[in-house]
Coordinates of C-alpha atoms in Angstrom, one line a residue:
Chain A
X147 CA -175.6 -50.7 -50.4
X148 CA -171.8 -50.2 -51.8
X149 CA -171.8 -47.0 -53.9
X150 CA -170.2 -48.2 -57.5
X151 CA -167.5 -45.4 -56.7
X152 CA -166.3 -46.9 -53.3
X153 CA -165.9 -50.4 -55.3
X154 CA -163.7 -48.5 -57.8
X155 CA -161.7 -47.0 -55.3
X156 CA -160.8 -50.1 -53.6
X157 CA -159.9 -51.6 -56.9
X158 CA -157.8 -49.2 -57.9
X159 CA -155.6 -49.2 -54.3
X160 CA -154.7 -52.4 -54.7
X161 CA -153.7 -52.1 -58.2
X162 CA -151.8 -49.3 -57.3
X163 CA -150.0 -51.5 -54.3
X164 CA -149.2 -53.9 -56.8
X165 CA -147.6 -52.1 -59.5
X166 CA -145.8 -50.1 -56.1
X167 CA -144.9 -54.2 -55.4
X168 CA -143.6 -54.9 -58.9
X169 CA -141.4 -51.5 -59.3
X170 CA -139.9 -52.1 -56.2
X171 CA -138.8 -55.9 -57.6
X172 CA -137.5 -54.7 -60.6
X173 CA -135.4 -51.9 -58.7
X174 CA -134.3 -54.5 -56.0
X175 CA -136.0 -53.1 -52.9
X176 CA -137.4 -56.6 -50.7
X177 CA -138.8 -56.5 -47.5
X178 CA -137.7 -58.6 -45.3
X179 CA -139.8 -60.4 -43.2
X180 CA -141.3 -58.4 -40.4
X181 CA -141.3 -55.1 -42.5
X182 CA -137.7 -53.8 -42.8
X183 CA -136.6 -53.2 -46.0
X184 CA -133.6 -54.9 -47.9
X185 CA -132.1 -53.6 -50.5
X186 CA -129.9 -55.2 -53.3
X187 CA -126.0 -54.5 -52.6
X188 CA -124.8 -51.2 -53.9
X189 CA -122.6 -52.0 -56.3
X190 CA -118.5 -51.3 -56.7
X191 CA -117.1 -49.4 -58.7
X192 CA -113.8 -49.9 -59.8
X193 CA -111.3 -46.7 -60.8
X194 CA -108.3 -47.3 -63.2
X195 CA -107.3 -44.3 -65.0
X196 CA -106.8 -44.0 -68.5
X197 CA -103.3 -43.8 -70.5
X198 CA -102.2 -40.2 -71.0
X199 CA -102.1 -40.4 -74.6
X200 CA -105.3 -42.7 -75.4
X201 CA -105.8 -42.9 -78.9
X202 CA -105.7 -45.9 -81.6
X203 CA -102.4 -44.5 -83.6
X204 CA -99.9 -47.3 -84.1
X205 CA -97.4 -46.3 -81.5
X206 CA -100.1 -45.9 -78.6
X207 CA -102.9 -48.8 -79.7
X208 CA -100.9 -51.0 -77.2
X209 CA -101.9 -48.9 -74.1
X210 CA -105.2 -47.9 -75.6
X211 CA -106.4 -51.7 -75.7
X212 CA -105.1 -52.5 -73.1
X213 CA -107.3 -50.1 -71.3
X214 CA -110.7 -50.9 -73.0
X215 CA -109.6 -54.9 -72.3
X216 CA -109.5 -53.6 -68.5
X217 CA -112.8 -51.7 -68.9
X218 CA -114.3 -55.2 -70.0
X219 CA -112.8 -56.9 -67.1
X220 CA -113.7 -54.7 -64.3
X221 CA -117.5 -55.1 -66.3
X222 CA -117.2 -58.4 -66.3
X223 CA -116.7 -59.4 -62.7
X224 CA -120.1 -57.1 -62.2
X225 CA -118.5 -54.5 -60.8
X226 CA -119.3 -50.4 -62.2
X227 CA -116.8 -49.0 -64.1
X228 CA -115.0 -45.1 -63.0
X229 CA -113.2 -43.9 -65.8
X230 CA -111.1 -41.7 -64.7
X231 CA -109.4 -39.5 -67.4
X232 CA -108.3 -36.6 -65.6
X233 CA -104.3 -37.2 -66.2
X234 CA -105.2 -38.0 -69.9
X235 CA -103.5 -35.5 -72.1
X236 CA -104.5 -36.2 -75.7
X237 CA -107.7 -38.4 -76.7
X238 CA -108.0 -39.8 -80.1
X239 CA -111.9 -40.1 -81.9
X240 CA -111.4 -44.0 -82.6
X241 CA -110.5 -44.4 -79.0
X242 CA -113.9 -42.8 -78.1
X243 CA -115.8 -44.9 -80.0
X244 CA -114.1 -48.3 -79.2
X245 CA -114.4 -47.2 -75.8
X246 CA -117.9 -46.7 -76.1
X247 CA -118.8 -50.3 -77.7
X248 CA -117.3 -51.9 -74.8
X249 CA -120.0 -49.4 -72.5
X250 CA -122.7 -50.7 -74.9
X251 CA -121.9 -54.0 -74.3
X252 CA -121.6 -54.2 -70.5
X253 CA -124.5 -51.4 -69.9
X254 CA -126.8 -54.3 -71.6
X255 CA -125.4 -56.6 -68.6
X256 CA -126.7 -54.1 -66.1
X257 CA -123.6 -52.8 -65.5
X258 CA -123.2 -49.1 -64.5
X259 CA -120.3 -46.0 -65.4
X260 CA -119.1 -42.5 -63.5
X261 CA -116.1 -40.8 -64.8
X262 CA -113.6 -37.7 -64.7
X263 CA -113.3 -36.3 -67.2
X264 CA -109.9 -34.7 -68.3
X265 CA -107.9 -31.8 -66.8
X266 CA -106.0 -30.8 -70.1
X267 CA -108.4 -28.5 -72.3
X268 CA -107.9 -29.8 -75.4
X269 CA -108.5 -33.4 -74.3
X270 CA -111.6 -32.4 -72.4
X271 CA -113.2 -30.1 -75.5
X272 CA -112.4 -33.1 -77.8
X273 CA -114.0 -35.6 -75.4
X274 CA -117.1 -33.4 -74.9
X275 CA -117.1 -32.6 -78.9
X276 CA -116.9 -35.6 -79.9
X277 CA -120.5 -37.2 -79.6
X278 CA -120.1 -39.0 -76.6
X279 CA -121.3 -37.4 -73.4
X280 CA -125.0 -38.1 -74.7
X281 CA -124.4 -41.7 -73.9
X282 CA -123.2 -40.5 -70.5
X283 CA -125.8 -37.9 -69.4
X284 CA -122.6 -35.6 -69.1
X285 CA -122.5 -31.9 -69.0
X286 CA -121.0 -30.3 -72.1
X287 CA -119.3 -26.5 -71.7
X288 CA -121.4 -24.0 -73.9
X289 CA -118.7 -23.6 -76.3
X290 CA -118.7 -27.3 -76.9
X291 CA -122.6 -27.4 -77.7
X292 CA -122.1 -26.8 -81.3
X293 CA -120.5 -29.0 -83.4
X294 CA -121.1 -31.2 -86.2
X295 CA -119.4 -34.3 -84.9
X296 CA -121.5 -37.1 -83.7
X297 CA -121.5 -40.9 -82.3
X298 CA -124.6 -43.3 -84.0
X299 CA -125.3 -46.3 -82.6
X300 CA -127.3 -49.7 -84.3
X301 CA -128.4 -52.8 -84.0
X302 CA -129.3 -55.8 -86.7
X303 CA -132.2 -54.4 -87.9
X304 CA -131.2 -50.3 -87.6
X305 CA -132.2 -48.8 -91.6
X306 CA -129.3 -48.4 -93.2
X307 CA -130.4 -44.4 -94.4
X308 CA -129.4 -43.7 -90.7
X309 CA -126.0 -43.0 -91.9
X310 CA -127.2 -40.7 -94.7
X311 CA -126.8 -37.1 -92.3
X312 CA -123.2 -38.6 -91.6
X313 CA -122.4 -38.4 -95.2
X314 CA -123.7 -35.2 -96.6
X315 CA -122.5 -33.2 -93.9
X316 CA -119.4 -34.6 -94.7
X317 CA -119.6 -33.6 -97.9
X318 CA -120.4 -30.0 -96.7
X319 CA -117.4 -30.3 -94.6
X320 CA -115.0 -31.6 -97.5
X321 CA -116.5 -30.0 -100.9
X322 CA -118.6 -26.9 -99.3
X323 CA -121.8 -28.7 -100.6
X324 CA -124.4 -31.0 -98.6
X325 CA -124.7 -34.5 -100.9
X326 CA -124.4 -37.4 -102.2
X327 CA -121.4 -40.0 -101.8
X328 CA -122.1 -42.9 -103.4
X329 CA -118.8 -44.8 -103.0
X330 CA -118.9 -43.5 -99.2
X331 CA -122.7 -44.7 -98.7
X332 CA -121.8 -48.0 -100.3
X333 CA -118.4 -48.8 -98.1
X334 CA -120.3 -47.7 -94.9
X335 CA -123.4 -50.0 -95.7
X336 CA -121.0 -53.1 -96.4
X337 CA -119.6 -52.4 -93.0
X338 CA -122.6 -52.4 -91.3
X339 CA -124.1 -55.0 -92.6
X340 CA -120.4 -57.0 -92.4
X341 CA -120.7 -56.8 -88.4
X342 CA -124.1 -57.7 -88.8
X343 CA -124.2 -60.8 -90.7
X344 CA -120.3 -62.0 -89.0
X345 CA -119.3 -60.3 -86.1
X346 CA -122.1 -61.6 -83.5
X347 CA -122.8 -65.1 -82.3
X348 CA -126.9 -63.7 -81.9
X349 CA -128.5 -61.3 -84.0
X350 CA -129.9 -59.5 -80.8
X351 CA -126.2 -58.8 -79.6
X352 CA -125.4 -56.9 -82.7
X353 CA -124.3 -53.2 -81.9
X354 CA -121.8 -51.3 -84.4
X355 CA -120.7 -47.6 -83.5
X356 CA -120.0 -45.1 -86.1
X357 CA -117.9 -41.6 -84.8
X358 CA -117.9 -39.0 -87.4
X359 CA -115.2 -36.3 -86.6
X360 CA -115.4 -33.2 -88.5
X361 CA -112.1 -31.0 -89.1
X362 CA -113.5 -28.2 -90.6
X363 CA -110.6 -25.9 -91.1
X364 CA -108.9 -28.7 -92.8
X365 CA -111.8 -29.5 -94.9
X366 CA -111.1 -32.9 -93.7
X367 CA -114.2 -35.5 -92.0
X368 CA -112.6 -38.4 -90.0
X369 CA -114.6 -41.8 -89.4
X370 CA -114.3 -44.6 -87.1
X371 CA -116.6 -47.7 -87.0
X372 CA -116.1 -50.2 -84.3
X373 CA -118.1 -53.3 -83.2
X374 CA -117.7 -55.2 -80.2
X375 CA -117.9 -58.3 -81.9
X376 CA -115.5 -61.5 -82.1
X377 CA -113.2 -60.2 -84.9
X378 CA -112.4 -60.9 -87.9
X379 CA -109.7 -63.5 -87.6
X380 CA -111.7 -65.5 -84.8
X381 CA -115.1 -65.2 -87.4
X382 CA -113.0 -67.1 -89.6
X383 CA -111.2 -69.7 -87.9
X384 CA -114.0 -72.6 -88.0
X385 CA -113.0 -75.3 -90.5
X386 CA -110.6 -76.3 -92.9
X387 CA -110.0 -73.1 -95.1
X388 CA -108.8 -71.0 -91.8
X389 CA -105.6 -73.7 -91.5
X390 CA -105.0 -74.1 -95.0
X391 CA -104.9 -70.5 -95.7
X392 CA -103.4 -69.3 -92.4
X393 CA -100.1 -71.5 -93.6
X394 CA -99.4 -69.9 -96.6
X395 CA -98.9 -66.3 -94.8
X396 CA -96.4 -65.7 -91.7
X397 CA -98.5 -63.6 -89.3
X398 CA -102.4 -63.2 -88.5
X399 CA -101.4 -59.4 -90.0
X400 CA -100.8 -60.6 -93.3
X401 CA -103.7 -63.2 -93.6
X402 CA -105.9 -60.0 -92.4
X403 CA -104.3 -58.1 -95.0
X404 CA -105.1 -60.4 -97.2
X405 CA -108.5 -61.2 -96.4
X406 CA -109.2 -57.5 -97.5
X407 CA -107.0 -57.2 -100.3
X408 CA -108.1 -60.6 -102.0
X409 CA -104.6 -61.7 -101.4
X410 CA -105.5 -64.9 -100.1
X411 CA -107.2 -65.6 -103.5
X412 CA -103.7 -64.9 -105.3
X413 CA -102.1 -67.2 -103.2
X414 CA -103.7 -69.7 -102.5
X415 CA -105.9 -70.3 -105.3
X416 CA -109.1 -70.4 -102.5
X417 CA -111.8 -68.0 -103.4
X418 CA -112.4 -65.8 -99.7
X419 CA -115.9 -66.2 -100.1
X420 CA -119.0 -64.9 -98.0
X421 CA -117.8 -62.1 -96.2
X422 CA -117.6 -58.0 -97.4
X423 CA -114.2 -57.6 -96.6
X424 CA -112.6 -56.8 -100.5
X425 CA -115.8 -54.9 -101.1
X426 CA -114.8 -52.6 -98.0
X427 CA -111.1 -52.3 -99.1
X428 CA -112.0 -51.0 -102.6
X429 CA -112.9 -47.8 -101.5
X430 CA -109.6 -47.2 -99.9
X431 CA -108.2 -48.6 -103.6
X432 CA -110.6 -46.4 -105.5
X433 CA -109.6 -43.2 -103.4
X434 CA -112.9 -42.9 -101.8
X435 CA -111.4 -42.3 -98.9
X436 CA -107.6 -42.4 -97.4
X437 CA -105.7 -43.1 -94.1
X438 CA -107.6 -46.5 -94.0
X439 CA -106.8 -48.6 -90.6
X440 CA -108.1 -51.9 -89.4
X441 CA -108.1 -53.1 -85.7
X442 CA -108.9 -56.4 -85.1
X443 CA -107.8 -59.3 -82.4
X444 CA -104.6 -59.1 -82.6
X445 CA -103.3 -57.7 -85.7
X446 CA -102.7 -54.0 -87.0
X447 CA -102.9 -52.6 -90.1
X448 CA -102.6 -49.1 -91.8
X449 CA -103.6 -49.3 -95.8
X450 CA -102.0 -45.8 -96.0
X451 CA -98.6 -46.7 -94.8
X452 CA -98.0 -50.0 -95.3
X453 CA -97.3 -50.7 -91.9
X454 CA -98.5 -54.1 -90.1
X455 CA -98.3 -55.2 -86.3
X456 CA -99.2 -58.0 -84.2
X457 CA -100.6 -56.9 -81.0
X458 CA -99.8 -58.2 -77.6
X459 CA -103.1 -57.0 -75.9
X460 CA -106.0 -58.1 -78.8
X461 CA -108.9 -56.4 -79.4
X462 CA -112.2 -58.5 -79.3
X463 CA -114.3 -56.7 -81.7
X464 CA -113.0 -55.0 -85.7
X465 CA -112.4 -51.2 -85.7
X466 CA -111.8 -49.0 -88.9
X467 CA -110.6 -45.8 -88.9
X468 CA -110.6 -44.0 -92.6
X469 CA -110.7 -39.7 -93.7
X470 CA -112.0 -38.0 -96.7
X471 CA -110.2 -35.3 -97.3
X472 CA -109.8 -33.2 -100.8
X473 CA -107.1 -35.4 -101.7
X474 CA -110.2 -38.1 -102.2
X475 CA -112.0 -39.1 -105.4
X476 CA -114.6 -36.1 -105.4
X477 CA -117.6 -37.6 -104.9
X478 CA -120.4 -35.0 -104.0
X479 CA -123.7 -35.0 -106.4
X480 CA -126.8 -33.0 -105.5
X481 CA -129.8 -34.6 -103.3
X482 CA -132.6 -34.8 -105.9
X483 CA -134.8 -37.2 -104.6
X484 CA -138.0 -36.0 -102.3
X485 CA -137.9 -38.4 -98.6
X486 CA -141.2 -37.1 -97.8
Chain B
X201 CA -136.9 -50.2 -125.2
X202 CA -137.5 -51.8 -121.9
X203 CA -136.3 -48.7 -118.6
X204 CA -135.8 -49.1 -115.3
X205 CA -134.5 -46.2 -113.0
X206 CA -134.1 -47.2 -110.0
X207 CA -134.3 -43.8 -108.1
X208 CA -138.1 -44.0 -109.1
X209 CA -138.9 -47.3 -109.6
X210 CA -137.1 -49.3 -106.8
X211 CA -135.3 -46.8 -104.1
X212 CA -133.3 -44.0 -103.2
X213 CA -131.1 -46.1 -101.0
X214 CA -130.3 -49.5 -102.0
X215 CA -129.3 -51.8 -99.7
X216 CA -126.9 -55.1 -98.7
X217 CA -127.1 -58.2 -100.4
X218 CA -130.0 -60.3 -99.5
X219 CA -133.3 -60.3 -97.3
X220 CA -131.1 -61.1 -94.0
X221 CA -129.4 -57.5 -94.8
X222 CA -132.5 -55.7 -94.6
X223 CA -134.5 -53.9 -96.5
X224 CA -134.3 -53.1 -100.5
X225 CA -131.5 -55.8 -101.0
X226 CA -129.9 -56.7 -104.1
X227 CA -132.3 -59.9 -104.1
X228 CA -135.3 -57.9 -103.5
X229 CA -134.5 -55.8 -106.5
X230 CA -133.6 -58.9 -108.7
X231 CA -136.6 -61.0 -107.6
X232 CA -139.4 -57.9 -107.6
X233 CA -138.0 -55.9 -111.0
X234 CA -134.7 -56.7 -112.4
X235 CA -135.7 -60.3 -113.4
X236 CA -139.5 -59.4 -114.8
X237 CA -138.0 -56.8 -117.0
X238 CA -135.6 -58.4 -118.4
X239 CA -137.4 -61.1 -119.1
X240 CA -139.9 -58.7 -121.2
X241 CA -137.2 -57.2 -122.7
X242 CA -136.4 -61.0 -123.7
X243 CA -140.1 -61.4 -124.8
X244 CA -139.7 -58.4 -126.8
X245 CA -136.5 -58.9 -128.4
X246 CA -135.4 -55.8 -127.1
X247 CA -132.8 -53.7 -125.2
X248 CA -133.2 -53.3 -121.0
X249 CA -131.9 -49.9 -120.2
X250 CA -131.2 -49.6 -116.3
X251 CA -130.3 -45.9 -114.9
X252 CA -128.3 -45.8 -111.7
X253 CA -128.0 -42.3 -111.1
X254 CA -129.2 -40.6 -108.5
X255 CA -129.8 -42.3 -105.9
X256 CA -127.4 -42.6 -102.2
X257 CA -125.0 -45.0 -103.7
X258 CA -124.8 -48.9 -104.2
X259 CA -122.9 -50.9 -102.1
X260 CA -121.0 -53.8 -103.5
X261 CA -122.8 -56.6 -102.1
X262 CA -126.5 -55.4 -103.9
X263 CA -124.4 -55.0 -107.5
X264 CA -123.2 -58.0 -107.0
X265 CA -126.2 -60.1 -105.6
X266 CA -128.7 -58.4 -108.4
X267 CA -126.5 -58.7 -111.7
X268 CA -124.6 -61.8 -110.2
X269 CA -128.0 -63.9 -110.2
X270 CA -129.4 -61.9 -113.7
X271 CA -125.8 -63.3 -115.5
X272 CA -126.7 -66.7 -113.6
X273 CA -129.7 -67.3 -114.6
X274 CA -130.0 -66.0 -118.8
X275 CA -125.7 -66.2 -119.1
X276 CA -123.7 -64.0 -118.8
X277 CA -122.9 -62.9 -122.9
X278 CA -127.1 -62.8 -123.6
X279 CA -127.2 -60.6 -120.4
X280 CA -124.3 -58.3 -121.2
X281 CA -125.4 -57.4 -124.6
X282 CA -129.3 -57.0 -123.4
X283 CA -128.1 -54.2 -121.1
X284 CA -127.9 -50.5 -121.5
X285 CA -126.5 -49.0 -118.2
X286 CA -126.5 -45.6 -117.2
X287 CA -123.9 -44.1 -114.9
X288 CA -122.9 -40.9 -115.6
X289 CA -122.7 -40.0 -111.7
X290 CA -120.0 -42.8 -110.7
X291 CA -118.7 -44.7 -114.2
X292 CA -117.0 -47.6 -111.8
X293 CA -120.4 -48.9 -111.6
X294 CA -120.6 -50.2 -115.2
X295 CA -117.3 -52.2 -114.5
X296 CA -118.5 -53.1 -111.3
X297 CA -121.9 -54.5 -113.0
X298 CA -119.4 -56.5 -115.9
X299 CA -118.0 -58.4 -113.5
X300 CA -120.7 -59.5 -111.1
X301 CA -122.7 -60.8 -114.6
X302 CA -119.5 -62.5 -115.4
X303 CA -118.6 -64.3 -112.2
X304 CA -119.0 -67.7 -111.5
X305 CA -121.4 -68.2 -108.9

């Protein structure tokens, strides 16, 4: 008679040649027939290196997007990405983080990155600073370990209190005390949920970035938030509205300008209904925060400055860069409430 | 006196617009309190005093989805005079809150 254990035993081997059978599928390994084992094609990675400058101020955005438009090219023909930074000289946070939603993006196709990182010391402690070699599995140089910036990622359904850290260390940064912002907490949660609701053809592609930069010797906390979404001037541009409103201003830079300043409302008499955009603007208005860009398709705009550019290389998604500063509306009240 | 705080009674962290935004929407808090209490302060024939402070901050979209359908449903004069609101943290909110009763929607 079988022992019960020797039954067991058996059972279990083949189970265990199974599940050996499945992870070998998932990772590509076949056997051929007769024994020898296949495995998938290794894949190829593609090296362009980055511009020397690569950051998202108005003079070097050109070369910057045109880059990350490469990045997503290279990606897209299923080839791995090598992003090779050594020659780069001076890195910008909002290049980071749009660089980062275009990873995102492709790393859900199954595409795979190496890189280099920078020779120039200041470049490289930014870059390794900044947030972003913990979506790399990079190694970060001890001094570099400590610091306050960070890069959050989230999808459709991410809580909204995820952002809450961001903003009272930023307060801690700007007015020496860990709180509340409310007009900060309320533009950030219109953004998100903006990009949520408009910037994604499927809820389960949604993926917004949020870099948080801290200059603490300048008591000054610089944001980005990028998505990798269709934009806004190509979330807009079903229907009648888009072509009535679009004639009444001469460039895509103006009608973006005045999708977020309600200008389209003053001149055309057409309400801009349905999307956040005014409600983000009016914390730039109000002083919440200053140095406000947008980045999207093709147009450029700085709030601060006033100036406004038509790109040649577009960029697919929206990026915002903004600073609070202590030239900002003090906003900073006590945490009071109990989480747990 | 009818009160609402909405630190205690609703959230420390409002959020978006509606029930697509996620949780503790400007239509959750008008459907769940806003609209119950004011109509017992209706009932009553008395004031509805709503405290904003202390909490993370309101975005836009919730003032406006919350008071917006409040102003739409009772008008927007019988709402406006109903209301007490407290804001001593961020004042822009009460100007905000005007508005949003007032608009059209």
């Amino acid at each position: 008679m079988k022992s019960k254990v020797t039954i067991h035993k058996k059972h279990s081997a083949s189970r265990a040649r199974y599940q050996l059978k499945r992870r070998r599928w998932h990772n590509g390994i076949r056997r051929r027939k007769g024994g020898a084992r296949a495995s998938r094609k290794p894949l190829v990675f593609v090296e362009h290196p980055a511009p020397q400058v690569f950051d998202l101020m108005p003079e070097n955005a050109e070369a910057t997007i045109k880059y990350i438009n490469l990045v997503k090219k290279i990606g897209g023909k299923r080839k791995g990405v090598d992003f090779n930074l050594k020659e780069v000289t001076s890195i910008g946070v909002g290049a980071i983080s749009m660089l980062l939603s275009v990873m995102a993006e492709l790393r859900g196709k199954g595409i795979r990155f190496r890189g280099t990182k920078p020779t120039n010391k200041n470049a490289k402690d930014t870059l390794e600073r900044s947030g972003f070699m913990r979506y790399v599995s990079g190694k970060i140089s001890l001094e570099n370990r400590k610091t306050k910036n960070t890069i959050f990622t989230g999808k459709k359904r991410t809580h909204h209190t995820m952002i809450l850290n961001a903003i009272h260390t930023s307060n801690e940064t700007v007015w020496g005390l860990k709180g509340r912002n409310q007009l900060l907490y309320g533009m950030l949660v219109e953004m998100i949920k903006n990009s949520c609701k408009h910037a994604f053809q499927s809820d389960k592609d949604v993926r917004w970035h949020i870099a948080v930069n801290h200059d603490e010797e300048n008591n000054r906390v610089k944001f980005s938030f990028v998505d990798n979404g269709i934009g806004v001037i190509k979330s807009h541009q079903k229907g009648d509205f888009f072509k009535q409103v679009t004639k009444v201003f001469s460039n895509l830079p103006d009608f973006i300008e005045g999708a977020y300043t309600e200008g389209i409302r003053s001149k055309t008499g057409l309400s801009w209904r349905g999307t956040g955009l005014p409600f983000i603007y009016e914390s730039f208005d109000e002083n919440v925060i200053s140095n406000f860009v947008v980045i999207t398709n093709e147009a450029y705009i700085n709030f601060q400055t006033e100036e406004k550019k038509s790109l040649k290389n577009a960029f697919s998604g929206t990026y915002y860069y903004f600073e609070v500063n202590t030239e900002c509306l003090k906003q900073c009240f006590p945490i009071e409430y109990d989480r747990n | 006196m009818i009160e609402i705080k909405i630190l205690t009674d609703f959230t420390f962290a409002p959020g978006a617009r509606d029930y697509d935004d996620g949780k503790d929407s400007g239509q959750e808090f008008y459907e769940t309190l806003l609209k119950s209490k004011f109509d017992e302060a209706l009932k009553q024939n008395v004031q509805l005093k709503i405290d904003l402070d202390g909490v993370e901050g309101y975005p836009s979209s919730f003032l406006s989805e919350s008071f917006g359908l409040l102003g739409n449903e009772y008008g927007a004069e019988e709402v406006w005079k109903r209301l007490i609101i407290v804001s001593n943290e961020v004042a822009l909110y009460i100007k905000k809150i005007k508005k949003y009763i007032h608009e059209k929607r």
